[in-house]
Coordinates of C-alpha atoms and ligand atoms in Angstrom, one line a residue:
M1 CA 61.2 30.1 -2.6
M2 CA 60.4 33.8 -2.4
N3 CA 57.1 35.1 -3.5
G4 CA 57.0 37.9 -6.1
M5 CA 60.5 37.1 -7.5
V6 CA 61.3 36.0 -11.0
Q7 CA 61.2 32.2 -11.0
R8 CA 63.5 30.1 -13.2
V9 CA 61.1 27.4 -14.6
A10 CA 62.0 24.3 -16.7
V11 CA 59.1 23.0 -18.8
I12 CA 59.7 19.5 -20.0
G13 CA 57.5 18.8 -23.1
A14 CA 56.5 21.3 -25.9
G15 CA 53.1 19.9 -26.8
I16 CA 50.0 22.0 -26.3
A17 CA 50.2 21.5 -22.5
G18 CA 53.8 22.5 -22.1
A19 CA 53.5 25.4 -24.5
T20 CA 50.4 26.7 -22.8
C21 CA 51.9 26.6 -19.4
A22 CA 55.2 28.0 -20.6
Q23 CA 53.5 30.9 -22.3
A24 CA 51.4 31.8 -19.2
L25 CA 54.5 31.8 -17.0
A26 CA 56.6 33.7 -19.4
Q27 CA 53.9 36.3 -19.9
A28 CA 53.8 36.8 -16.1
G29 CA 57.5 37.6 -16.2
H30 CA 59.2 34.3 -15.2
A31 CA 62.3 33.0 -16.9
V32 CA 61.0 29.9 -18.7
H33 CA 63.2 27.3 -20.6
V34 CA 61.4 24.6 -22.5
F35 CA 63.0 21.2 -23.3
D36 CA 61.7 18.6 -25.8
K37 CA 63.1 15.4 -27.2
A38 CA 61.6 16.2 -30.6
R39 CA 63.2 18.6 -33.2
G40 CA 60.5 21.2 -32.7
P41 CA 57.3 21.9 -30.8
G42 CA 53.8 20.4 -31.2
G43 CA 54.0 16.9 -29.7
R44 CA 50.8 15.1 -30.9
L45 CA 49.8 18.2 -32.8
A46 CA 51.9 16.8 -35.6
T47 CA 52.7 17.3 -39.3
R48 CA 55.1 15.0 -41.1
R49 CA 57.2 16.0 -44.1
M50 CA 57.3 13.3 -46.6
A51 CA 59.8 13.0 -49.4
W52 CA 60.0 10.6 -52.3
V53 CA 61.2 10.3 -55.9
D54 CA 58.5 9.9 -58.6
A55 CA 58.5 7.6 -61.6
S56 CA 60.3 10.1 -63.7
G57 CA 63.1 10.6 -61.1
Q58 CA 61.8 13.9 -59.8
P59 CA 62.1 14.6 -56.0
C60 CA 58.7 15.3 -54.5
T61 CA 57.8 16.5 -51.0
T62 CA 54.6 17.1 -49.1
R63 CA 53.3 17.5 -45.5
L64 CA 50.6 15.5 -43.8
D65 CA 48.9 16.0 -40.5
H66 CA 49.3 12.6 -38.8
G67 CA 48.4 13.4 -35.2
A68 CA 45.4 15.2 -33.8
L69 CA 42.7 15.9 -36.3
G70 CA 41.9 19.3 -35.0
L71 CA 40.6 21.4 -32.1
E72 CA 37.1 21.2 -30.7
A73 CA 35.8 23.2 -27.8
R74 CA 33.4 22.2 -25.0
S75 CA 34.4 24.9 -22.5
P76 CA 33.8 28.6 -23.1
A77 CA 37.5 29.2 -22.2
F78 CA 38.8 27.0 -24.9
Q79 CA 36.3 28.3 -27.4
A80 CA 37.6 31.8 -26.6
F81 CA 41.1 30.6 -27.2
I82 CA 40.0 29.2 -30.6
D83 CA 38.2 32.4 -31.5
D84 CA 41.3 34.4 -30.8
G85 CA 43.4 32.1 -33.0
V86 CA 40.9 32.4 -35.8
R87 CA 40.9 36.2 -35.6
A88 CA 44.7 36.2 -35.5
G89 CA 44.8 34.0 -38.6
W90 CA 46.7 31.0 -37.3
L91 CA 43.6 28.8 -36.8
A92 CA 41.2 28.0 -39.6
E93 CA 37.8 26.4 -39.5
W94 CA 37.5 23.0 -41.2
S95 CA 34.0 21.6 -41.8
P96 CA 34.8 18.4 -43.7
R97 CA 32.3 16.6 -45.9
L98 CA 31.5 13.4 -44.0
A99 CA 31.3 10.0 -45.7
T100 CA 27.9 8.4 -45.4
G101 CA 27.2 5.2 -43.6
G102 CA 29.9 5.6 -41.0
R103 CA 29.8 6.5 -37.3
P104 CA 28.7 10.0 -36.4
L105 CA 31.0 12.6 -35.0
E106 CA 30.6 13.0 -31.3
R107 CA 30.9 16.8 -31.1
G108 CA 29.5 18.1 -34.4
T109 CA 31.1 18.5 -37.8
R110 CA 33.4 21.5 -37.2
F111 CA 37.1 21.4 -36.3
H112 CA 39.7 24.1 -36.1
V113 CA 43.0 23.5 -37.6
P114 CA 46.3 25.4 -37.1
V115 CA 47.7 26.8 -40.3
P116 CA 49.9 26.2 -42.2
D117 CA 50.6 23.1 -40.1
M118 CA 49.6 21.5 -36.8
P119 CA 52.8 22.5 -34.7
E120 CA 52.0 26.2 -35.6
L121 CA 49.8 26.4 -32.5
C122 CA 52.7 25.5 -30.2
R123 CA 55.1 27.6 -32.2
R124 CA 52.9 30.6 -31.6
L125 CA 52.5 30.0 -27.9
L126 CA 56.3 29.6 -27.5
Q127 CA 57.3 32.7 -29.4
G128 CA 60.1 34.4 -27.5
I129 CA 60.6 31.6 -25.0
T130 CA 64.0 29.8 -24.8
A131 CA 63.8 26.2 -26.0
T132 CA 66.2 23.3 -26.4
W133 CA 65.1 20.7 -28.9
S134 CA 66.2 17.1 -29.5
C135 CA 67.0 16.5 -25.8
T136 CA 65.3 13.7 -23.9
V137 CA 65.2 14.7 -20.2
D138 CA 66.0 11.5 -18.3
N139 CA 66.8 12.8 -14.8
L140 CA 65.6 15.5 -12.4
H141 CA 67.1 16.1 -9.0
R142 CA 67.1 18.9 -6.5
N143 CA 70.2 20.3 -4.7
P144 CA 70.4 23.5 -2.6
L145 CA 70.8 25.6 -5.8
G146 CA 67.5 24.3 -7.2
W147 CA 66.4 21.7 -9.8
Q148 CA 68.9 20.1 -12.1
V149 CA 67.6 18.9 -15.5
E150 CA 69.7 16.2 -17.1
S151 CA 69.9 14.4 -20.4
A152 CA 72.3 11.5 -20.9
G153 CA 74.4 12.5 -17.9
Q154 CA 74.6 16.2 -19.1
R155 CA 73.2 19.0 -17.0
L156 CA 70.9 21.2 -19.1
G157 CA 71.0 24.9 -18.3
A158 CA 71.4 26.6 -14.9
P159 CA 69.4 25.3 -11.9
F160 CA 65.7 26.0 -11.9
D161 CA 63.3 27.0 -9.1
L162 CA 60.3 25.1 -10.6
V163 CA 59.8 22.2 -12.9
V164 CA 56.8 21.4 -15.0
L165 CA 56.3 18.0 -16.6
A166 CA 54.0 18.1 -19.6
L167 CA 54.4 14.6 -21.0
P168 CA 52.3 11.5 -21.6
P169 CA 52.0 9.7 -18.3
A170 CA 54.2 6.7 -19.2
Q171 CA 57.0 9.2 -20.0
A172 CA 56.4 11.3 -16.9
A173 CA 56.4 8.2 -14.6
P174 CA 60.2 7.4 -14.6
L175 CA 61.1 11.0 -14.0
L176 CA 58.6 11.2 -11.1
A177 CA 59.6 7.9 -9.5
P178 CA 62.5 9.3 -7.3
L179 CA 60.6 12.5 -6.5
Q180 CA 56.9 11.7 -6.0
D181 CA 56.1 8.0 -5.4
E182 CA 52.3 8.3 -5.5
W183 CA 52.3 10.4 -8.7
A184 CA 54.7 8.1 -10.4
R185 CA 52.5 5.1 -9.5
Q186 CA 49.4 6.9 -10.8
A187 CA 51.1 8.0 -14.0
A188 CA 52.4 4.5 -14.6
L189 CA 48.9 3.2 -14.2
S190 CA 47.2 5.8 -16.4
P191 CA 45.9 4.1 -19.5
M192 CA 46.7 5.6 -22.9
Q193 CA 45.3 4.2 -26.1
P194 CA 47.8 3.5 -28.9
C195 CA 47.2 4.4 -32.6
W196 CA 48.8 3.1 -35.8
T197 CA 48.5 5.7 -38.4
L198 CA 48.9 5.3 -42.2
M199 CA 49.8 8.4 -44.2
G200 CA 50.5 8.7 -47.9
V201 CA 50.1 10.3 -51.3
A202 CA 48.0 8.5 -54.0
T203 CA 47.4 9.3 -57.6
T204 CA 43.8 10.2 -58.5
A205 CA 44.4 9.7 -62.2
G206 CA 41.7 7.7 -63.8
T207 CA 39.6 7.4 -60.6
A208 CA 36.7 9.4 -59.4
P209 CA 37.7 11.2 -56.2
P210 CA 35.4 10.3 -53.2
R211 CA 32.9 13.0 -52.3
W212 CA 34.0 13.2 -48.7
D213 CA 37.0 14.5 -46.7
L214 CA 36.5 12.6 -43.5
A215 CA 35.2 9.1 -42.8
R216 CA 34.5 7.1 -39.6
P217 CA 34.2 3.6 -40.8
A218 CA 31.6 1.5 -38.9
A219 CA 33.8 -1.6 -39.0
G220 CA 37.3 -2.9 -39.8
P221 CA 40.7 -1.7 -38.5
L222 CA 40.2 2.0 -39.3
A223 CA 38.7 4.5 -36.9
W224 CA 39.2 7.7 -39.0
V225 CA 40.2 8.4 -42.6
M226 CA 40.8 11.9 -43.7
R227 CA 41.9 13.7 -46.8
S228 CA 44.8 15.8 -45.4
D229 CA 45.0 18.0 -48.6
A230 CA 41.3 19.0 -48.2
R231 CA 42.2 20.8 -44.9
P232 CA 42.5 24.6 -44.9
G233 CA 46.0 26.0 -45.7
R234 CA 47.3 22.6 -46.9
A235 CA 48.8 22.3 -50.4
R236 CA 46.6 20.5 -52.9
M237 CA 48.4 18.9 -55.9
H238 CA 46.7 18.2 -59.1
G239 CA 46.2 14.5 -59.7
Q240 CA 47.0 13.6 -56.1
A241 CA 45.1 12.7 -52.9
H242 CA 46.8 12.9 -49.5
W243 CA 45.4 10.4 -47.1
V244 CA 45.8 9.9 -43.3
A245 CA 44.1 6.9 -41.8
H246 CA 44.1 6.2 -38.0
A247 CA 43.5 2.6 -36.8
R248 CA 41.2 1.8 -34.0
A249 CA 42.7 1.7 -30.5
G250 CA 41.9 -2.0 -30.1
W251 CA 43.4 -2.9 -33.5
S252 CA 46.5 -0.8 -32.7
R253 CA 46.9 -2.5 -29.3
A254 CA 46.6 -5.9 -30.8
H255 CA 49.2 -5.2 -33.4
L256 CA 51.4 -2.7 -31.5
E257 CA 54.7 -4.7 -31.9
Q258 CA 54.1 -5.8 -35.5
A259 CA 56.6 -4.8 -38.2
P260 CA 55.7 -1.4 -39.8
D261 CA 55.6 -3.1 -43.3
W262 CA 53.0 -5.5 -42.2
V263 CA 50.9 -2.8 -40.5
A264 CA 51.2 -0.6 -43.7
Q265 CA 50.0 -3.5 -45.8
Q266 CA 46.9 -4.1 -43.5
L267 CA 46.0 -0.4 -43.3
R268 CA 46.5 0.2 -47.1
A269 CA 44.1 -2.7 -47.7
A270 CA 41.6 -1.3 -45.2
L271 CA 41.8 2.2 -46.9
A272 CA 41.3 0.7 -50.3
E273 CA 38.1 -1.0 -49.0
Q274 CA 36.9 2.3 -47.6
L275 CA 37.6 4.0 -50.9
G276 CA 35.8 1.2 -52.8
G277 CA 38.8 0.2 -55.0
P278 CA 42.5 -0.2 -55.3
V279 CA 44.7 2.8 -54.4
E280 CA 47.8 3.7 -56.5
W281 CA 50.3 4.9 -53.9
L282 CA 53.0 7.3 -54.9
H283 CA 54.4 7.1 -51.4
S284 CA 53.1 5.9 -48.0
T285 CA 54.4 5.1 -44.5
V286 CA 53.1 4.3 -41.0
H287 CA 53.6 5.9 -37.6
R288 CA 53.1 4.2 -34.3
W289 CA 51.7 6.4 -31.6
R290 CA 52.2 4.5 -28.4
Y291 CA 50.4 7.1 -26.4
A292 CA 47.8 8.7 -28.6
L293 CA 44.8 9.4 -26.3
P294 CA 43.6 8.7 -22.8
P295 CA 40.4 6.6 -22.9
A296 CA 37.1 8.5 -22.8
R297 CA 36.0 9.0 -19.3
R298 CA 32.5 8.9 -17.9
C299 CA 33.2 11.5 -15.2
A300 CA 35.5 14.5 -15.2
P301 CA 38.9 13.8 -13.7
A302 CA 39.2 14.6 -10.0
E303 CA 42.3 16.7 -10.5
S304 CA 43.2 18.5 -13.7
C305 CA 46.9 18.9 -12.8
W306 CA 49.4 17.9 -10.0
W307 CA 51.2 20.6 -8.1
D308 CA 53.7 20.0 -5.2
A309 CA 54.4 23.5 -3.8
A310 CA 57.0 22.1 -1.3
Q311 CA 59.2 20.8 -4.1
G312 CA 58.2 23.3 -6.8
L313 CA 57.1 20.4 -9.1
G314 CA 54.1 20.3 -11.4
V315 CA 52.5 17.9 -13.9
C316 CA 50.0 18.6 -16.6
G317 CA 48.7 17.0 -19.8
D318 CA 45.6 15.4 -21.4
F319 CA 45.7 12.4 -19.0
L320 CA 44.9 14.8 -16.2
G321 CA 42.8 17.4 -17.9
G322 CA 40.6 15.2 -20.0
R323 CA 40.9 13.6 -23.4
G324 CA 42.3 15.6 -26.3
V325 CA 43.8 19.0 -27.1
E326 CA 41.3 20.8 -25.0
G327 CA 41.9 18.6 -21.9
A328 CA 45.7 19.2 -22.2
W329 CA 45.1 23.0 -22.6
L330 CA 42.8 23.1 -19.5
S331 CA 45.2 21.1 -17.5
A332 CA 48.1 23.4 -18.4
R333 CA 46.1 26.5 -17.5
S334 CA 45.1 25.1 -14.2
L335 CA 48.8 24.2 -13.4
A336 CA 49.9 27.7 -14.5
T337 CA 47.3 29.3 -12.2
A338 CA 48.6 27.2 -9.3
L339 CA 52.2 28.1 -10.1
L340 CA 51.6 31.8 -10.5
R341 CA 49.7 31.9 -7.2
H342 CA 52.7 30.1 -5.6
A343 CA 55.3 32.3 -7.2
G344 CA 53.5 35.5 -6.3
A345 CA 53.2 36.9 -9.8
P346 CA 50.3 39.2 -10.5
L347 CA 47.4 36.9 -11.1
T348 CA 45.5 39.0 -13.6
P349 CA 43.4 38.0 -16.6
A350 CA 46.2 39.2 -18.8
C351 CA 48.5 36.4 -17.6
C352 CA 46.0 33.6 -16.9
E353 CA 43.9 34.2 -20.0
A354 CA 47.2 34.3 -22.0
L355 CA 46.5 34.1 -25.7
P356 CA 48.9 34.5 -28.5
Ligands
FAD401 C1 46.5 10.0 -33.9 C2 46.0 11.0 -33.0 C3 44.7 11.6 -33.2 C4 44.2 12.5 -32.3 N1 43.1 13.1 -32.5 C5 42.6 14.1 -31.7 C6 41.5 14.9 -32.0 O1 40.9 14.7 -33.1 N2 41.0 15.8 -31.1 C7 41.7 16.1 -30.0 O2 41.3 16.9 -29.2 N3 42.8 15.4 -29.7 C8 43.3 14.4 -30.5 N4 44.4 13.7 -30.2 C9 45.1 13.9 -28.9 C10 45.8 15.2 -28.8 O3 46.8 15.3 -29.8 C11 46.5 15.2 -27.4 O4 45.5 15.0 -26.4 C12 47.3 16.5 -27.1 O5 47.9 17.0 -28.2 C13 48.2 16.2 -25.9 O6 49.0 17.3 -25.7 P1 50.1 17.2 -24.5 O7 50.9 18.5 -24.5 O8 49.5 16.8 -23.2 O9 51.1 16.0 -24.9 P2 52.0 15.8 -26.2 O10 51.5 16.5 -27.4 O11 52.3 14.3 -26.3 O12 53.4 16.6 -25.8 C14 54.4 15.9 -25.0 C15 55.8 16.4 -25.5 O13 56.7 15.9 -24.6 C16 57.9 15.4 -25.3 N5 58.6 14.5 -24.5 C17 58.2 13.2 -24.1 N6 59.1 12.7 -23.2 C18 60.1 13.6 -23.1 C19 61.3 13.6 -22.4 N7 61.6 12.6 -21.6 N8 62.1 14.7 -22.5 C20 61.8 15.7 -23.3 N9 60.6 15.8 -24.0 C21 59.8 14.7 -23.9 C22 57.3 14.9 -26.6 O14 58.3 14.9 -27.7 C23 56.1 15.8 -26.9 O15 56.5 16.9 -27.7 C24 45.0 12.8 -31.1 C25 46.2 12.2 -30.9 C26 46.7 11.4 -31.8 C27 48.1 10.8 -31.6

C-alpha cells in the first residue's frame, strides 16, 4: 500500500460507527463505498414506519423511534459533535418529563435526538458517499488486486485497498474468522444484551394522559417506556399516544426465542400496568434486537478499535468503544485516525474532527 494515495475503502455497516468512519475517510479524500444489509443507514439509531387501517377503513401511518433513545455525551469530543448537530438543526434537545417512583437516569435528564428521525444522523454523515443498501456482506477475501467484498456469491464493486467492519461483534465474527483468528474469537465471545421492544399507537380518548414522557419502571419486564410522540420533531396526533417500551435485558434473554405474539401480549400487559389501566391499541408490534447493547463495563475497554495495517483491515463499534452511541462514535474516530495515519492522508483537525 502506498502512503499519500487515494485509498479505496469498503465500510461494512452504516450505523453511527460505520457512518462516522466513512465520513472521516471521505473528507480526507479517500474513495469510500458503504455496504449495509438494511434498506438505509442508521443501524440501531432506528425509526420504524408503521401502517394500519383504522376502524373506519382509513389507512393510517406513523413513525416510532424503536432503537436508541438518544445521544448523551461524557467526552468533550462527543459533546462538541452534539453541539454542532444542534447548531446545524439536525439534532434537538429532549428533556423528557420523568415518571416518579422509577429508577433514576444514570447521566442526567437530557438527551439529544436526531430530527426528523433517528437515521437522520447517519444520513447526514454519509452525504455524498457511495452506498449499497440491502446487501448482506458474507465473505471478504484478499487477492493481489485487493479486497473483494461479496454477498451471496456476488462480488460487490471493484477491489478495495482497505476494509472497515462496523458491525455488532456476532455479525463481525464470521467475516473475521478466515482473516484474523484472534479477533474473530474475541468478537464471538463479546457479550451483547438483547432487547425485546414493543411499539404502538394507542387512543387517548376518554383517558387522562400520563404526566410523563419517559419512565424507568423499578420492577417488571420493562426497563424503559417512552412516549415517542413527545420527542422533538415527531408528529403528534390528536387523540393518540405513541408508545415505545423496551424490555429488560434479562427478561429479553429469557424470552428471546418466544413467538412475537406472546411477547407482544406480555409487554402490552406490562405497559398497561405502568400506565395504571387498560390501553386501547390502534396498532402495535414488537421488534427483537438480538444485539442491542454491550453490557456496562466497570473499566474502559483496553482498545477502542482493531486495526491490522498489514492486511488493511479495521473493526470498530460500540463493543470496542464503550456502551452506546458515544462509544460507537469514539471507536470509529479512533479507527479513522489509525487508517488516515496509515494511508498518509493529511491528519488535520479538519479530517479527524469531521462533523457534518
Ligand atoms: C433498544 C435499544 C436502545 C438503546 N438505547 C440507547 C441509548 O439510550 N443511548 C445510547 O447511547 N445507546 C443506546 N443504544 C445502543 C446504540 O444504539 C448503539 O450502541 C449504537 O447505535 C451502535 O452503533 P454501531 O454503528 O456500532 O452498530 P449498529 O448501529 O448496529 O450498525 C451496524 C450496521 O451493520 C449492518 N450489518 C450487520 N451485519 C451486516 C452484514 N453482514 N453486511 C452488511 N451490513 C451489516 C446493520 O444493518 C447495521 O446497520 C440502544 C440500542 C437499542 C437496540
